[in-house]
Amino acid sequence: MKVLQLITSTRSFFEGQVEALEERGVECTVVDAPGAYSADSPRTVTDYLKYQPKVLRELRREEYDLVHANYGLVGPFALAQPVRPVVLTLWGTDLMSEMAWLRATSEWSARLADAVVVPSPAMSRALDVDHVEIPFGIDTDLFRQIPRAEARERIGWDPEGAVALFPYDSARPEKDYTRAERIVRRAGVDVELREVTGVPHEEMPDYMNASDVLLVTSVREAGPMVVKEAAACGLPIVSTDVGFVRETVGGLDTCTVARSDSGLVAGLEAAVESDARPDGRAGIDGLSTDAMGEKLLELYERLCDEPEPRADRRAG
């Protein structure tokens, strides 16, 4: 089976998705949007005008069984070809965006796609279109628990002192670093807040295992994936009630999901004072990249076996 994967920009979970599919015999070709992208410098309209010819050239070059649009914004580019079935995976920042045009584009694409995938119950509740829920997978071989002292030695942290890990760029307003500082300041325990960003993905397990607690104070999140990764490392988590955090770690000891400052402070204090590490892998059971790959392959095979995929109906 050959699948054309369309993306705006790559993510670690998407790379895991492609790897898991290729291990199962699916040939994936990834076509990303032209132009450089960063949070401070998004792509331009001109970049996206160049994207459709790029997609069509690839479709003429090779025979694909289906097209998988990864993110609501690339949905229209997949749907512009009327022959092959289209799978649309919504990532969260598209369907639940503050930008009305991006939400509308995502919802329109979802209505026309042959199959729609969402990664979390929160997104499932937000989408009024038939869909399947397939959680983004994490690499449970990479994200695993190791002794804290060993992790600190690897990254050069002082072996003494408690650390609350803030895993985002503090300049991003939706991550609310100011609130994280306030929570740490009000806590009745001695703990240092450390911002870790721009670290290669494969090194993040060391930073998680070197920390005493993960602190997430985001105003909104589609996930966040970092919570699943921290849970796999057995790291206590204190977080605002965003995305799929509650579904992932809400029932685990030394993990706290709260809306109020007082609740977050209490959770931080409890996590730092306890030597226990949660059995986070129980909360992420079935969320490996292998599980994601199996479910996507089943979906692909079902679409390719349908006698009249929606793509044919779009064409006729």
Short mmCIF file of C-alpha atoms in Angstrom, two decimals:
data_model
loop_
_atom_site.label_atom_id
_atom_site.label_comp_id
_atom_site.label_asym_id
_atom_site.label_seq_id
_atom_site.Cartn_x
_atom_site.Cartn_y
_atom_site.Cartn_z
CA MET A 1 0.00 0.00 0.00
CA LYS A 2 1.25 3.48 -0.90
CA VAL A 3 0.06 6.51 1.06
CA LEU A 4 0.75 10.18 0.43
CA GLN A 5 1.10 11.98 3.77
CA LEU A 6 0.43 15.74 3.73
CA ILE A 7 1.60 17.96 6.60
CA THR A 8 2.25 21.60 7.37
CA SER A 9 5.23 20.86 9.63
CA THR A 10 6.43 17.67 11.26
CA ARG A 11 5.97 16.63 14.90
CA SER A 12 7.52 13.80 16.87
CA PHE A 13 4.22 11.91 17.02
CA PHE A 14 3.80 12.22 13.24
CA GLU A 15 7.30 10.85 12.68
CA GLY A 16 6.38 7.95 14.96
CA GLN A 17 3.19 7.43 12.95
CA VAL A 18 5.10 7.15 9.67
CA GLU A 19 7.67 4.80 11.19
CA ALA A 20 4.96 2.54 12.63
CA LEU A 21 3.14 2.40 9.29
CA GLU A 22 6.29 1.64 7.32
CA GLU A 23 7.11 -1.19 9.74
CA ARG A 24 3.73 -2.64 8.71
CA GLY A 25 4.49 -2.49 5.01
CA VAL A 26 2.90 0.87 4.17
CA GLU A 27 5.02 2.99 1.83
CA CYS A 28 4.68 6.61 3.01
CA THR A 29 5.73 9.68 1.06
CA VAL A 30 5.62 12.90 3.06
CA VAL A 31 4.94 16.23 1.34
CA ASP A 32 5.13 19.29 3.56
CA ALA A 33 4.08 22.83 2.78
CA PRO A 34 6.70 25.09 1.18
CA GLY A 35 8.41 27.79 3.20
CA ALA A 36 10.03 27.89 6.60
CA TYR A 37 7.77 27.73 9.64
CA SER A 38 8.10 28.79 13.26
CA ALA A 39 5.67 29.97 15.92
CA ASP A 40 6.95 33.51 15.43
CA SER A 41 7.01 33.33 11.62
CA PRO A 42 4.14 31.28 10.15
CA ARG A 43 3.88 30.44 6.48
CA THR A 44 2.44 32.97 4.06
CA VAL A 45 -0.49 32.72 1.67
CA THR A 46 2.05 32.50 -1.16
CA ASP A 47 3.61 29.43 0.46
CA TYR A 48 0.25 27.66 0.46
CA LEU A 49 -0.49 28.70 -3.12
CA LYS A 50 2.65 26.77 -4.07
CA TYR A 51 1.53 23.73 -2.09
CA GLN A 52 -1.24 22.46 -4.37
CA PRO A 53 0.99 22.17 -7.48
CA LYS A 54 3.54 20.37 -5.31
CA VAL A 55 0.91 17.85 -4.17
CA LEU A 56 -0.46 17.31 -7.69
CA ARG A 57 3.04 16.75 -9.10
CA GLU A 58 3.60 14.02 -6.55
CA LEU A 59 0.24 12.40 -7.35
CA ARG A 60 1.13 12.37 -11.07
CA ARG A 61 4.57 10.95 -10.33
CA GLU A 62 3.36 7.94 -8.33
CA GLU A 63 0.26 5.79 -7.94
CA TYR A 64 -1.04 6.16 -4.39
CA ASP A 65 -3.80 4.15 -2.75
CA LEU A 66 -4.94 7.02 -0.56
CA VAL A 67 -4.03 10.48 0.72
CA HIS A 68 -3.69 11.21 4.43
CA ALA A 69 -4.00 14.88 5.40
CA ASN A 70 -2.41 15.49 8.77
CA TYR A 71 -3.88 18.77 10.12
CA GLY A 72 -7.05 20.57 9.14
CA LEU A 73 -5.28 23.22 7.10
CA VAL A 74 -3.99 20.68 4.56
CA GLY A 75 -7.38 18.98 4.22
CA PRO A 76 -8.44 21.04 1.17
CA PHE A 77 -5.22 20.09 -0.67
CA ALA A 78 -5.96 16.39 -0.18
CA LEU A 79 -9.60 16.83 -1.19
CA ALA A 80 -8.73 18.73 -4.38
CA GLN A 81 -7.88 15.43 -6.06
CA PRO A 82 -11.15 13.58 -6.74
CA VAL A 83 -9.95 10.00 -7.16
CA ARG A 84 -8.19 8.64 -4.08
CA PRO A 85 -9.77 8.18 -0.65
CA VAL A 86 -8.81 10.86 1.88
CA VAL A 87 -8.06 10.36 5.57
CA LEU A 88 -7.99 13.53 7.67
CA THR A 89 -6.32 13.60 11.07
CA LEU A 90 -7.09 16.68 13.16
CA TRP A 91 -4.35 17.64 15.58
CA GLY A 92 -6.30 19.88 17.94
CA THR A 93 -4.81 23.29 17.27
CA ASP A 94 -6.85 23.27 14.05
CA LEU A 95 -10.30 22.14 15.19
CA MET A 96 -10.01 23.98 18.52
CA SER A 97 -8.20 27.05 17.20
CA GLU A 98 -9.11 30.56 18.29
CA MET A 99 -9.09 31.47 14.58
CA ALA A 100 -12.57 30.98 13.15
CA TRP A 101 -11.31 30.46 9.59
CA LEU A 102 -9.04 27.59 10.68
CA ARG A 103 -11.85 25.91 12.62
CA ALA A 104 -14.16 26.31 9.61
CA THR A 105 -11.56 24.88 7.22
CA SER A 106 -11.03 21.89 9.50
CA GLU A 107 -14.77 21.22 9.88
CA TRP A 108 -15.39 21.57 6.13
CA SER A 109 -12.57 19.14 5.36
CA ALA A 110 -13.90 16.69 7.96
CA ARG A 111 -17.33 16.65 6.32
CA LEU A 112 -15.85 15.71 2.93
CA ALA A 113 -13.09 13.29 3.94
CA ASP A 114 -13.62 9.54 3.67
CA ALA A 115 -12.44 9.06 7.25
CA VAL A 116 -11.62 11.45 10.08
CA VAL A 117 -9.28 10.73 12.97
CA VAL A 118 -9.08 12.64 16.26
CA PRO A 119 -6.56 11.87 19.02
CA SER A 120 -8.51 12.57 22.21
CA PRO A 121 -11.95 12.43 23.85
CA ALA A 122 -11.97 16.24 24.15
CA MET A 123 -11.65 16.58 20.38
CA SER A 124 -14.18 13.83 19.84
CA ARG A 125 -16.72 15.84 21.81
CA ALA A 126 -15.94 18.96 19.76
CA LEU A 127 -16.46 17.35 16.33
CA ASP A 128 -19.98 16.79 15.03
CA VAL A 129 -18.90 14.52 12.16
CA ASP A 130 -18.47 10.74 12.03
CA HIS A 131 -14.93 9.96 13.12
CA VAL A 132 -12.67 7.48 14.87
CA GLU A 133 -10.54 8.17 17.92
CA ILE A 134 -6.92 7.05 17.57
CA PRO A 135 -4.61 8.56 20.22
CA PHE A 136 -1.25 9.87 19.09
CA GLY A 137 1.33 7.27 20.04
CA ILE A 138 4.48 7.74 22.06
CA ASP A 139 7.72 5.80 21.91
CA THR A 140 7.50 3.80 25.13
CA ASP A 141 11.01 2.42 24.56
CA LEU A 142 12.44 5.95 24.50
CA PHE A 143 10.23 7.41 27.22
CA ARG A 144 10.83 5.15 30.20
CA GLN A 145 11.83 5.53 33.81
CA ILE A 146 15.51 5.68 34.78
CA PRO A 147 17.06 6.68 38.14
CA ARG A 148 16.97 10.43 38.75
CA ALA A 149 20.64 10.57 39.74
CA GLU A 150 21.64 8.90 36.48
CA ALA A 151 19.54 11.31 34.42
CA ARG A 152 20.96 14.36 36.21
CA GLU A 153 24.49 13.17 35.62
CA ARG A 154 23.76 12.76 31.90
CA ILE A 155 22.54 16.33 31.46
CA GLY A 156 24.84 17.98 33.99
CA TRP A 157 22.29 19.03 36.59
CA ASP A 158 23.16 19.37 40.27
CA PRO A 159 22.31 16.09 42.05
CA GLU A 160 20.67 17.99 44.90
CA GLY A 161 17.50 20.08 44.93
CA ALA A 162 13.98 19.60 43.64
CA VAL A 163 13.16 20.68 40.07
CA ALA A 164 9.79 21.50 38.50
CA LEU A 165 10.10 21.03 34.75
CA PHE A 166 8.36 23.59 32.50
CA PRO A 167 8.60 21.98 29.05
CA TYR A 168 7.76 24.97 26.84
CA ASP A 169 9.09 28.25 25.55
CA SER A 170 8.17 30.73 28.29
CA ALA A 171 7.51 33.40 25.64
CA ARG A 172 4.43 31.56 24.33
CA PRO A 173 1.48 33.29 26.01
CA GLU A 174 -0.84 30.26 25.95
CA LYS A 175 1.64 28.32 28.11
CA ASP A 176 1.28 30.94 30.90
CA TYR A 177 4.80 30.82 32.33
CA THR A 178 3.91 33.69 34.64
CA ARG A 179 1.40 31.44 36.36
CA ALA A 180 3.99 28.68 36.68
CA GLU A 181 6.32 31.13 38.41
CA ARG A 182 3.50 32.17 40.72
CA ILE A 183 2.66 28.57 41.63
CA VAL A 184 6.28 27.77 42.47
CA ARG A 185 6.65 30.98 44.46
CA ARG A 186 3.55 30.24 46.55
CA ALA A 187 4.44 26.62 47.23
CA GLY A 188 5.62 25.81 50.73
CA VAL A 189 8.47 23.66 49.43
CA ASP A 190 11.90 24.43 48.08
CA VAL A 191 11.67 23.76 44.34
CA GLU A 192 13.34 25.34 41.31
CA LEU A 193 11.36 26.03 38.14
CA ARG A 194 13.36 25.11 35.05
CA GLU A 195 12.28 25.93 31.51
CA VAL A 196 13.44 23.31 29.01
CA THR A 197 12.79 24.04 25.35
CA GLY A 198 14.55 23.44 22.05
CA VAL A 199 16.01 20.15 23.28
CA PRO A 200 16.20 17.29 20.74
CA HIS A 201 13.22 15.01 21.21
CA GLU A 202 15.37 11.98 21.96
CA GLU A 203 16.98 13.83 24.90
CA MET A 204 13.72 14.83 26.60
CA PRO A 205 13.44 11.57 28.62
CA ASP A 206 16.65 12.52 30.45
CA TYR A 207 15.23 15.92 31.41
CA MET A 208 11.97 14.33 32.54
CA ASN A 209 13.71 11.70 34.64
CA ALA A 210 16.03 14.34 36.11
CA SER A 211 13.05 16.38 37.33
CA ASP A 212 10.83 15.90 40.37
CA VAL A 213 7.60 17.07 38.76
CA LEU A 214 6.23 18.28 35.42
CA LEU A 215 4.38 21.58 35.75
CA VAL A 216 1.88 22.52 33.01
CA THR A 217 -0.03 25.80 33.42
CA SER A 218 -1.34 26.15 29.87
CA VAL A 219 -4.49 28.13 29.17
CA ARG A 220 -5.42 25.68 26.42
CA GLU A 221 -3.95 22.55 24.85
CA ALA A 222 -4.96 20.04 22.23
CA GLY A 223 -2.95 17.41 24.12
CA PRO A 224 -0.36 17.93 25.36
CA MET A 225 1.82 15.03 24.25
CA VAL A 226 4.42 15.96 26.85
CA VAL A 227 2.04 14.74 29.56
CA LYS A 228 1.87 11.26 28.03
CA GLU A 229 5.65 11.21 27.65
CA ALA A 230 6.19 12.30 31.25
CA ALA A 231 3.70 9.68 32.46
CA ALA A 232 5.66 7.00 30.61
CA CYS A 233 8.76 8.14 32.52
CA GLY A 234 6.94 7.87 35.85
CA LEU A 235 7.22 11.62 36.47
CA PRO A 236 4.62 13.22 38.78
CA ILE A 237 2.49 15.72 36.87
CA VAL A 238 0.74 18.87 38.04
CA SER A 239 -1.38 20.47 35.34
CA THR A 240 -4.26 22.70 34.52
CA ASP A 241 -7.35 20.90 33.22
CA VAL A 242 -6.60 21.13 29.50
CA GLY A 243 -6.69 18.75 26.55
CA PHE A 244 -6.49 15.08 27.47
CA VAL A 245 -4.57 15.59 30.73
CA ARG A 246 -7.39 14.47 33.02
CA GLU A 247 -8.10 11.36 30.95
CA THR A 248 -4.40 10.46 30.97
CA VAL A 249 -3.26 11.08 34.56
CA GLY A 250 -6.29 12.23 36.56
CA GLY A 251 -6.46 8.98 38.54
CA LEU A 252 -2.74 8.53 39.23
CA ASP A 253 -1.13 9.09 42.63
CA THR A 254 1.17 12.15 42.87
CA CYS A 255 -0.50 13.62 39.78
CA THR A 256 -2.83 16.60 40.10
CA VAL A 257 -5.21 18.18 37.59
CA ALA A 258 -6.64 21.46 38.86
CA ARG A 259 -8.08 24.74 37.67
CA SER A 260 -7.27 26.94 40.67
CA ASP A 261 -3.92 28.23 41.86
CA SER A 262 -4.53 26.68 45.27
CA GLY A 263 -5.11 23.27 43.70
CA LEU A 264 -1.96 23.52 41.61
CA VAL A 265 0.09 24.67 44.62
CA ALA A 266 -1.18 21.77 46.74
CA GLY A 267 -0.38 19.33 43.94
CA LEU A 268 3.12 20.72 43.51
CA GLU A 269 3.81 20.48 47.24
CA ALA A 270 2.56 16.88 47.38
CA ALA A 271 4.65 15.84 44.38
CA VAL A 272 7.86 17.36 45.73
CA GLU A 273 7.39 16.00 49.25
CA SER A 274 6.67 12.47 48.05
CA ASP A 275 9.36 10.07 46.92
CA ALA A 276 6.77 8.00 45.05
CA ARG A 277 6.67 7.97 41.27
CA PRO A 278 3.33 7.24 39.62
CA ASP A 279 2.70 4.14 37.55
CA GLY A 280 2.16 6.37 34.54
CA ARG A 281 2.31 3.54 32.06
CA ALA A 282 -1.01 2.28 33.37
CA GLY A 283 -2.54 5.59 32.30
CA ILE A 284 -1.11 5.38 28.79
CA ASP A 285 -1.85 1.72 28.11
CA GLY A 286 -2.53 1.25 24.41
CA LEU A 287 -0.99 4.61 23.49
CA SER A 288 2.25 3.37 21.95
CA THR A 289 3.24 4.19 18.39
CA ASP A 290 2.74 0.50 17.57
CA ALA A 291 -0.89 0.64 18.72
CA MET A 292 -1.44 3.78 16.65
CA GLY A 293 0.12 2.14 13.60
CA GLU A 294 -2.11 -0.92 13.88
CA LYS A 295 -5.28 1.15 14.11
CA LEU A 296 -4.33 3.37 11.18
CA LEU A 297 -3.46 0.37 9.03
CA GLU A 298 -6.88 -1.16 9.77
CA LEU A 299 -8.51 2.13 8.75
CA TYR A 300 -6.48 2.35 5.53
CA GLU A 301 -7.35 -1.22 4.56
CA ARG A 302 -11.04 -0.68 5.20
CA LEU A 303 -11.12 2.43 3.00
CA CYS A 304 -9.22 0.77 0.17
CA ASP A 305 -11.63 -2.18 0.25
CA GLU A 306 -14.78 -0.04 0.04
CA PRO A 307 -16.55 -0.45 -3.34
CA GLU A 308 -17.47 3.24 -3.58
CA PRO A 309 -15.23 5.51 -1.52
CA ARG A 310 -16.38 9.04 -1.00
CA ALA A 311 -13.61 10.19 -3.34
CA ASP A 312 -15.52 8.61 -6.24
CA ARG A 313 -18.68 10.36 -5.16
CA ARG A 314 -16.81 13.70 -5.07
CA ALA A 315 -15.68 13.08 -8.65
CA GLY A 316 -19.11 12.11 -9.90
#
